[in-house]
CSV table of C-alpha atoms in Angstrom, one decimal:
chain,number,residue,atom,x,y,z
A,263,MET,CA,-31.0,13.4,-2.3
A,264,HIS,CA,-29.2,16.5,-0.1
A,265,ARG,CA,-32.8,17.8,0.8
A,266,GLU,CA,-33.9,14.1,1.4
A,267,SER,CA,-30.5,13.3,3.7
A,268,THR,CA,-31.4,16.3,5.4
A,269,LYS,CA,-34.7,15.4,6.1
A,270,ARG,CA,-34.3,11.9,7.2
A,271,CYS,CA,-31.7,12.6,9.8
A,272,PRO,CA,-33.9,14.8,12.1
A,273,TYR,CA,-36.7,11.8,11.3
A,274,LEU,CA,-34.3,9.2,12.8
A,275,ALA,CA,-33.3,11.5,15.7
A,276,VAL,CA,-36.5,12.2,17.0
A,277,ASN,CA,-37.9,8.8,16.2
A,278,ILE,CA,-35.4,6.8,17.3
A,279,THR,CA,-32.2,8.4,19.1
A,280,PRO,CA,-30.4,11.9,18.7
A,281,ALA,CA,-27.0,9.8,18.5
A,282,VAL,CA,-28.0,8.1,15.1
A,283,PRO,CA,-26.8,11.7,13.1
A,284,VAL,CA,-23.7,12.2,15.9
A,285,ILE,CA,-22.8,8.7,15.1
A,286,GLY,CA,-22.9,8.5,11.3
A,287,GLY,CA,-20.9,12.4,11.4
A,288,ILE,CA,-18.0,11.1,13.8
A,289,LEU,CA,-17.6,7.9,11.5
A,290,PHE,CA,-17.8,10.3,8.0
A,291,PHE,CA,-14.8,12.5,9.8
A,292,PHE,CA,-13.1,9.2,10.4
A,293,VAL,CA,-13.4,8.0,7.0
A,294,MET,CA,-12.3,11.0,5.6
A,295,GLY,CA,-9.1,11.5,7.7
A,296,THR,CA,-7.8,7.9,7.3
A,297,LEU,CA,-8.6,8.5,3.5
A,298,LEU,CA,-6.3,11.5,3.5
A,299,ARG,CA,-3.7,10.6,5.8
A,300,THR,CA,-3.4,7.8,3.9
A,301,SER,CA,-3.4,9.5,0.4
A,302,PHE,CA,-0.9,12.1,1.7
A,303,SER,CA,1.2,10.0,3.4
A,304,ASP,CA,4.8,9.0,2.5
A,305,PRO,CA,4.0,4.6,1.9
A,306,GLY,CA,8.0,4.3,2.9
A,307,VAL,CA,9.7,5.0,-0.4
A,308,LEU,CA,13.3,4.0,-0.5
A,309,PRO,CA,15.7,7.0,-1.8
A,310,ARG,CA,17.5,5.7,-4.6
A,311,ALA,CA,21.3,5.2,-4.8
A,312,THR,CA,23.6,8.5,-5.9
A,313,PRO,CA,26.1,8.1,-8.9
A,314,ASP,CA,28.9,7.5,-6.5
A,315,GLU,CA,27.3,4.7,-4.3
A,316,ALA,CA,26.1,2.8,-7.4
A,317,ALA,CA,29.6,3.1,-8.3
A,318,ASP,CA,31.0,1.7,-5.3
A,319,LEU,CA,28.3,-1.1,-5.6
A,320,GLU,CA,30.0,-1.8,-9.0
A,321,ARG,CA,33.5,-1.7,-8.2
A,322,GLN,CA,32.8,-3.7,-4.8
A,323,ILE,CA,31.5,-6.6,-7.5
A,324,GLY,CA,34.0,-6.3,-9.6
A,325,ASN,CA,36.4,-6.7,-6.9
A,326,THR,CA,34.6,-9.7,-5.6
A,327,GLU,CA,34.5,-11.4,-8.9
A,328,ASP,CA,38.3,-10.6,-9.7
A,329,VAL,CA,39.3,-12.3,-6.9
A,330,ALA,CA,37.1,-15.4,-7.0
A,331,ASN,CA,38.8,-15.9,-10.6
A,332,GLY,CA,41.9,-15.4,-10.4
A,333,SER,CA,41.8,-12.4,-12.9
A,334,SER,CA,42.3,-8.5,-12.0
A,335,SER,CA,41.1,-6.8,-15.2
A,336,GLY,CA,38.9,-4.0,-14.8
A,337,GLY,CA,36.0,-4.7,-17.2
A,338,TYR,CA,32.2,-4.0,-16.3
A,339,ARG,CA,30.5,-6.6,-14.6
A,340,PRO,CA,26.8,-6.0,-13.8
A,341,PRO,CA,25.6,-6.3,-10.2
A,342,PRO,CA,24.4,-9.6,-9.5
A,343,ARG,CA,20.2,-9.7,-9.5
A,344,THR,CA,19.9,-10.9,-5.9
A,345,LYS,CA,21.4,-11.5,-2.9
A,346,GLU,CA,20.7,-14.1,0.2
A,347,VAL,CA,20.2,-13.5,3.6
A,348,THR,CA,18.7,-15.0,6.6
A,349,ILE,CA,16.0,-14.1,8.7
A,350,ASN,CA,14.5,-16.1,11.6
A,351,GLY,CA,16.4,-19.0,10.2
A,352,GLN,CA,14.2,-18.6,6.7
A,353,LEU,CA,16.5,-17.5,3.9
A,354,VAL,CA,15.5,-14.5,2.3
A,355,LYS,CA,16.5,-13.0,-1.2
A,356,LEU,CA,17.2,-9.6,-1.8
A,357,LYS,CA,16.6,-8.4,-5.6
A,358,TYR,CA,18.6,-5.5,-7.1
A,359,CYS,CA,16.3,-2.9,-8.3
A,360,PHE,CA,18.0,-1.2,-11.7
A,361,THR,CA,16.1,1.7,-11.8
A,362,CYS,CA,16.7,2.9,-8.3
A,363,LYS,CA,20.4,0.7,-8.0
A,364,ILE,CA,20.2,-0.7,-4.7
A,365,PHE,CA,19.3,-3.7,-3.1
A,366,ARG,CA,16.0,-3.6,-1.9
A,367,PRO,CA,15.6,-4.8,1.7
A,368,PRO,CA,13.3,-7.7,2.6
A,369,ARG,CA,9.7,-7.1,1.8
A,370,ALA,CA,10.3,-4.0,-0.6
A,371,SER,CA,9.2,-4.2,-3.8
A,372,HIS,CA,9.5,-1.7,-7.1
A,373,CYS,CA,6.3,0.1,-7.8
A,374,SER,CA,5.7,0.3,-11.3
A,375,LEU,CA,2.9,3.4,-11.1
A,376,CYS,CA,5.3,5.3,-8.8
A,377,ASP,CA,8.7,4.4,-10.1
A,378,ASN,CA,9.7,4.0,-6.5
A,379,CYS,CA,10.8,1.4,-4.0
A,380,VAL,CA,8.7,1.1,-1.3
A,381,ASP,CA,9.3,-0.5,2.1
A,382,ARG,CA,7.0,-3.4,3.1
A,383,PHE,CA,5.4,-2.7,-0.5
A,384,ASP,CA,1.7,-4.0,0.2
A,385,HIS,CA,0.0,-2.8,-2.8
A,386,HIS,CA,-0.6,0.2,-5.3
A,387,CYS,CA,-4.6,1.5,-4.4
A,388,PRO,CA,-5.9,3.3,-7.1
A,389,TRP,CA,-8.6,4.7,-4.9
A,390,VAL,CA,-6.2,6.4,-2.2
A,391,GLY,CA,-3.7,7.4,-5.4
A,392,ASN,CA,-0.6,6.0,-3.8
A,393,CYS,CA,0.9,3.2,-2.5
A,394,VAL,CA,0.2,1.1,0.5
A,395,GLY,CA,3.7,0.5,2.5
A,396,LYS,CA,5.3,0.8,5.9
A,397,ARG,CA,4.6,4.1,6.9
A,398,ASN,CA,0.7,4.3,6.0
A,399,TYR,CA,-0.5,0.8,5.9
A,400,ARG,CA,-2.1,1.5,9.2
A,401,PHE,CA,-4.2,4.4,8.0
A,402,PHE,CA,-5.5,2.3,5.1
A,403,TYR,CA,-6.6,-0.5,7.3
A,404,MET,CA,-8.5,2.3,9.5
A,405,PHE,CA,-9.6,3.6,6.1
A,406,ILE,CA,-11.3,0.8,4.9
A,407,LEU,CA,-12.4,-0.6,8.7
A,408,SER,CA,-14.3,2.6,9.0
A,409,LEU,CA,-15.4,2.6,6.0
A,410,SER,CA,-17.0,-0.8,6.3
A,411,PHE,CA,-18.5,0.5,9.7
A,412,LEU,CA,-19.8,3.5,7.9
A,413,THR,CA,-21.3,1.3,4.4
A,414,VAL,CA,-23.1,-0.9,7.3
A,415,PHE,CA,-24.1,1.9,9.4
A,416,ILE,CA,-26.0,4.0,6.7
A,417,PHE,CA,-27.5,0.6,5.1
A,418,ALA,CA,-29.1,-0.3,8.1
A,419,PHE,CA,-30.5,3.0,9.3
A,420,VAL,CA,-31.8,4.0,5.8
A,421,ILE,CA,-33.6,0.6,5.8
A,422,THR,CA,-35.1,1.6,9.0
A,423,HIS,CA,-36.1,5.0,7.8
A,424,ILE,CA,-38.1,3.1,4.9
A,425,ILE,CA,-39.6,0.8,7.3
A,426,LEU,CA,-40.6,3.7,9.8
A,427,ARG,CA,-42.4,5.6,6.9
A,428,SER,CA,-43.9,2.7,5.4
A,429,GLN,CA,-45.7,2.0,9.2
A,430,GLU,CA,-47.0,5.5,8.2
A,431,ALA,CA,-48.0,5.9,5.0
A,432,GLY,CA,-47.4,2.4,3.3
A,433,PHE,CA,-44.4,1.1,1.2
A,434,LEU,CA,-45.0,2.5,-1.8
A,435,ASN,CA,-45.8,5.9,-0.8
A,436,ALA,CA,-42.4,5.5,1.8
A,437,LEU,CA,-40.9,4.7,-1.4
A,438,LYS,CA,-42.3,7.5,-3.8
A,439,ASP,CA,-41.5,10.6,-0.8
A,440,SER,CA,-38.0,9.0,-0.3
A,441,PRO,CA,-36.3,8.3,-3.5
A,442,ALA,CA,-33.2,9.0,-1.8
A,443,SER,CA,-33.2,6.4,0.4
A,444,VAL,CA,-33.8,3.9,-1.9
A,445,LEU,CA,-30.8,4.7,-3.9
A,446,GLU,CA,-28.7,4.8,-1.2
A,447,ALA,CA,-30.3,1.4,0.0
A,448,VAL,CA,-29.2,0.1,-3.8
A,449,VAL,CA,-25.6,1.3,-3.8
A,450,CYS,CA,-24.9,0.4,-0.1
A,451,PHE,CA,-26.0,-2.9,-0.6
A,452,PHE,CA,-23.8,-3.8,-3.8
A,453,SER,CA,-21.0,-1.8,-2.2
A,454,VAL,CA,-21.2,-3.4,1.1
A,455,TRP,CA,-19.5,-6.6,0.1
A,456,SER,CA,-17.1,-5.7,-1.5
A,457,ILE,CA,-15.8,-3.3,1.0
A,458,VAL,CA,-16.4,-5.6,4.3
A,459,GLY,CA,-14.8,-8.5,2.4
A,460,LEU,CA,-12.0,-6.5,1.7
A,461,SER,CA,-11.7,-5.3,5.3
A,462,GLY,CA,-11.7,-9.4,6.3
A,463,PHE,CA,-9.1,-9.9,3.8
A,464,HIS,CA,-6.5,-7.3,5.3
A,465,THR,CA,-7.6,-8.5,8.8
A,466,TYR,CA,-6.5,-11.6,7.7
A,467,LEU,CA,-3.0,-10.1,7.0
A,468,ILE,CA,-2.5,-8.7,9.9
A,469,SER,CA,-3.3,-11.5,11.6
A,470,SER,CA,-0.9,-13.4,10.0
A,471,ASN,CA,2.0,-10.6,9.5
A,472,GLN,CA,1.9,-11.2,5.6
A,473,THR,CA,1.6,-8.1,2.8
A,474,THR,CA,-1.0,-8.6,0.0
A,475,ASN,CA,2.4,-8.4,-2.4
A,476,GLU,CA,3.7,-11.8,-0.6
A,477,ASP,CA,-0.1,-13.4,0.0
A,478,ILE,CA,-0.6,-12.8,-4.1
A,479,LYS,CA,2.7,-14.5,-4.7
A,480,GLY,CA,2.7,-17.2,-2.2
A,481,SER,CA,5.5,-16.2,-0.6
A,482,TRP,CA,5.3,-18.3,2.3
A,483,SER,CA,2.7,-20.9,0.9
A,484,SER,CA,3.7,-24.6,2.2
A,485,LYS,CA,3.0,-26.0,-1.4
A,486,ARG,CA,6.4,-24.6,-2.3
A,487,GLY,CA,8.2,-26.6,0.3
A,488,LYS,CA,7.6,-27.6,3.8
A,489,GLU,CA,10.4,-25.9,5.3
A,490,ASN,CA,8.4,-22.6,3.9
A,491,TYR,CA,7.3,-20.6,6.4
A,492,ASN,CA,6.1,-16.9,7.4
A,493,PRO,CA,9.9,-15.9,9.1
A,494,TYR,CA,7.8,-11.9,10.0
A,495,SER,CA,5.1,-13.8,12.1
A,496,TYR,CA,5.3,-13.4,15.6
A,497,GLY,CA,3.3,-16.7,16.2
A,498,ASN,CA,0.6,-15.2,17.6
A,499,ILE,CA,-2.0,-13.1,16.3
A,500,CYS,CA,-2.8,-10.3,18.8
A,501,THR,CA,0.9,-9.8,18.5
A,502,ASN,CA,0.8,-9.8,14.8
A,503,CYS,CA,-2.1,-7.1,15.0
A,504,CYS,CA,-0.5,-4.8,17.6
A,505,ALA,CA,3.2,-4.8,15.4
A,506,ALA,CA,1.3,-3.5,12.4
A,507,LEU,CA,-1.2,-1.5,14.2
A,508,CYS,CA,0.4,-0.2,17.6
A,509,GLY,CA,4.2,-0.3,16.9
A,510,PRO,CA,6.2,2.9,16.3
A,511,LEU,CA,5.5,4.4,12.6
A,512,PRO,CA,9.3,4.4,11.2
A,513,PRO,CA,10.7,7.9,10.2
A,514,SER,CA,10.3,8.5,6.6
A,515,VAL,CA,13.7,8.6,4.6
A,516,ILE,CA,12.8,11.0,1.5
A,517,ASP,CA,15.2,14.0,1.4
A,518,ARG,CA,12.1,16.8,0.7
A,519,ARG,CA,14.7,19.5,0.2
A,520,GLY,CA,16.5,17.3,-2.2
A,521,PHE,CA,17.1,18.5,-5.5
A,522,ILE,CA,16.1,15.6,-8.5
A,523,GLN,CA,19.1,15.2,-10.4
A,524,PRO,CA,18.6,14.1,-14.5
A,525,ASP,CA,19.0,10.7,-15.1
A,526,SER,CA,21.6,11.1,-17.3
A,527,GLN,CA,23.6,12.7,-14.8
A,528,GLN,CA,22.8,9.7,-12.6
A,529,SER,CA,23.9,7.1,-15.2
A,530,THR,CA,27.5,6.1,-15.3
A,531,ALA,CA,28.5,4.3,-18.5
A,532,PRO,CA,30.7,1.6,-18.5
A,533,SER,CA,34.0,1.9,-20.6
A,534,ASN,CA,33.5,-0.7,-23.0
A,535,GLY,CA,30.1,0.8,-24.2
A,536,VAL,CA,27.8,-1.9,-22.3
A,537,THR,CA,24.4,-1.3,-21.5
A,538,MET,CA,24.3,-0.2,-18.0
A,539,TYR,CA,20.9,0.9,-16.1
A,540,GLY,CA,19.5,1.7,-19.3
A,541,ALA,CA,21.7,4.3,-20.5
A,542,THR,CA,24.6,3.5,-23.0
A,543,LEU,CA,27.6,5.3,-23.9
A,544,SER,CA,29.9,4.6,-27.2
A,545,GLN,CA,34.0,4.4,-26.8
A,546,SER,CA,33.8,7.0,-29.7
A,547,ASN,CA,31.7,9.2,-27.7
A,548,MET,CA,33.4,8.9,-24.0
A,549,VAL,CA,36.9,9.6,-26.2
A,550,GLY,CA,35.5,12.7,-27.4
A,551,SER,CA,34.5,14.0,-24.2
A,552,ILE,CA,37.8,14.0,-22.7
A,553,PRO,CA,39.7,17.0,-23.0
């Protein structure tokens, strides 16, 4: 197939224009560049709470509930699962992540595959081997968009190559002499629909300032109520596209030089032996550990 490709490029360059292999090469390197950038970029991973931060949150919640109930008992109380904030007049719930021990910011979600909370979580893409989130979404979109152009480009000029060869030696002889062209045409024909369709779907998401996660869940669907709307949309397609593709890229909040602590050290067990964040410790073990 490689020999067929090397033969086909000079043929198209001579019979059509030298720009054909040049444009194809540029598209290929752009696709590979955006693919690598998407795969190896931090998608917007949110750092987990330290044991001190998690304990402080529990104390704040415990004090708030004690005041509300008129009680001063120091028993363990798990944090609430949600908080409510108002964004552009729309009520948005912030969910508590029992793995990361934080209240996730708006549009963030916990990825079960990466086991991290990701800001503006879109989806986990197995083809790039990474989550798609706030910090690498634009590169993912440029990847699938350029891949769509490259697939259409290859399919169009493979068909052109077969047609030109058919005019010289007949259709059957052209297929016999260029089996790689036939294989590429078949592969491109069946793959172009899904790739172009995926690009169109994400173009719709960008124009409406939504994520795949929000669209699948129907977070801003009118079926949930007439007063339900997308608080993140600017109300203009161009503005939404500029915000998603041309806005400033937020810095990574990952401490790349930090040390990973074992989960057993990050989990602080309550004094009454209740399960907290996946860790349990009985009262007898706690008493035995006190010097």
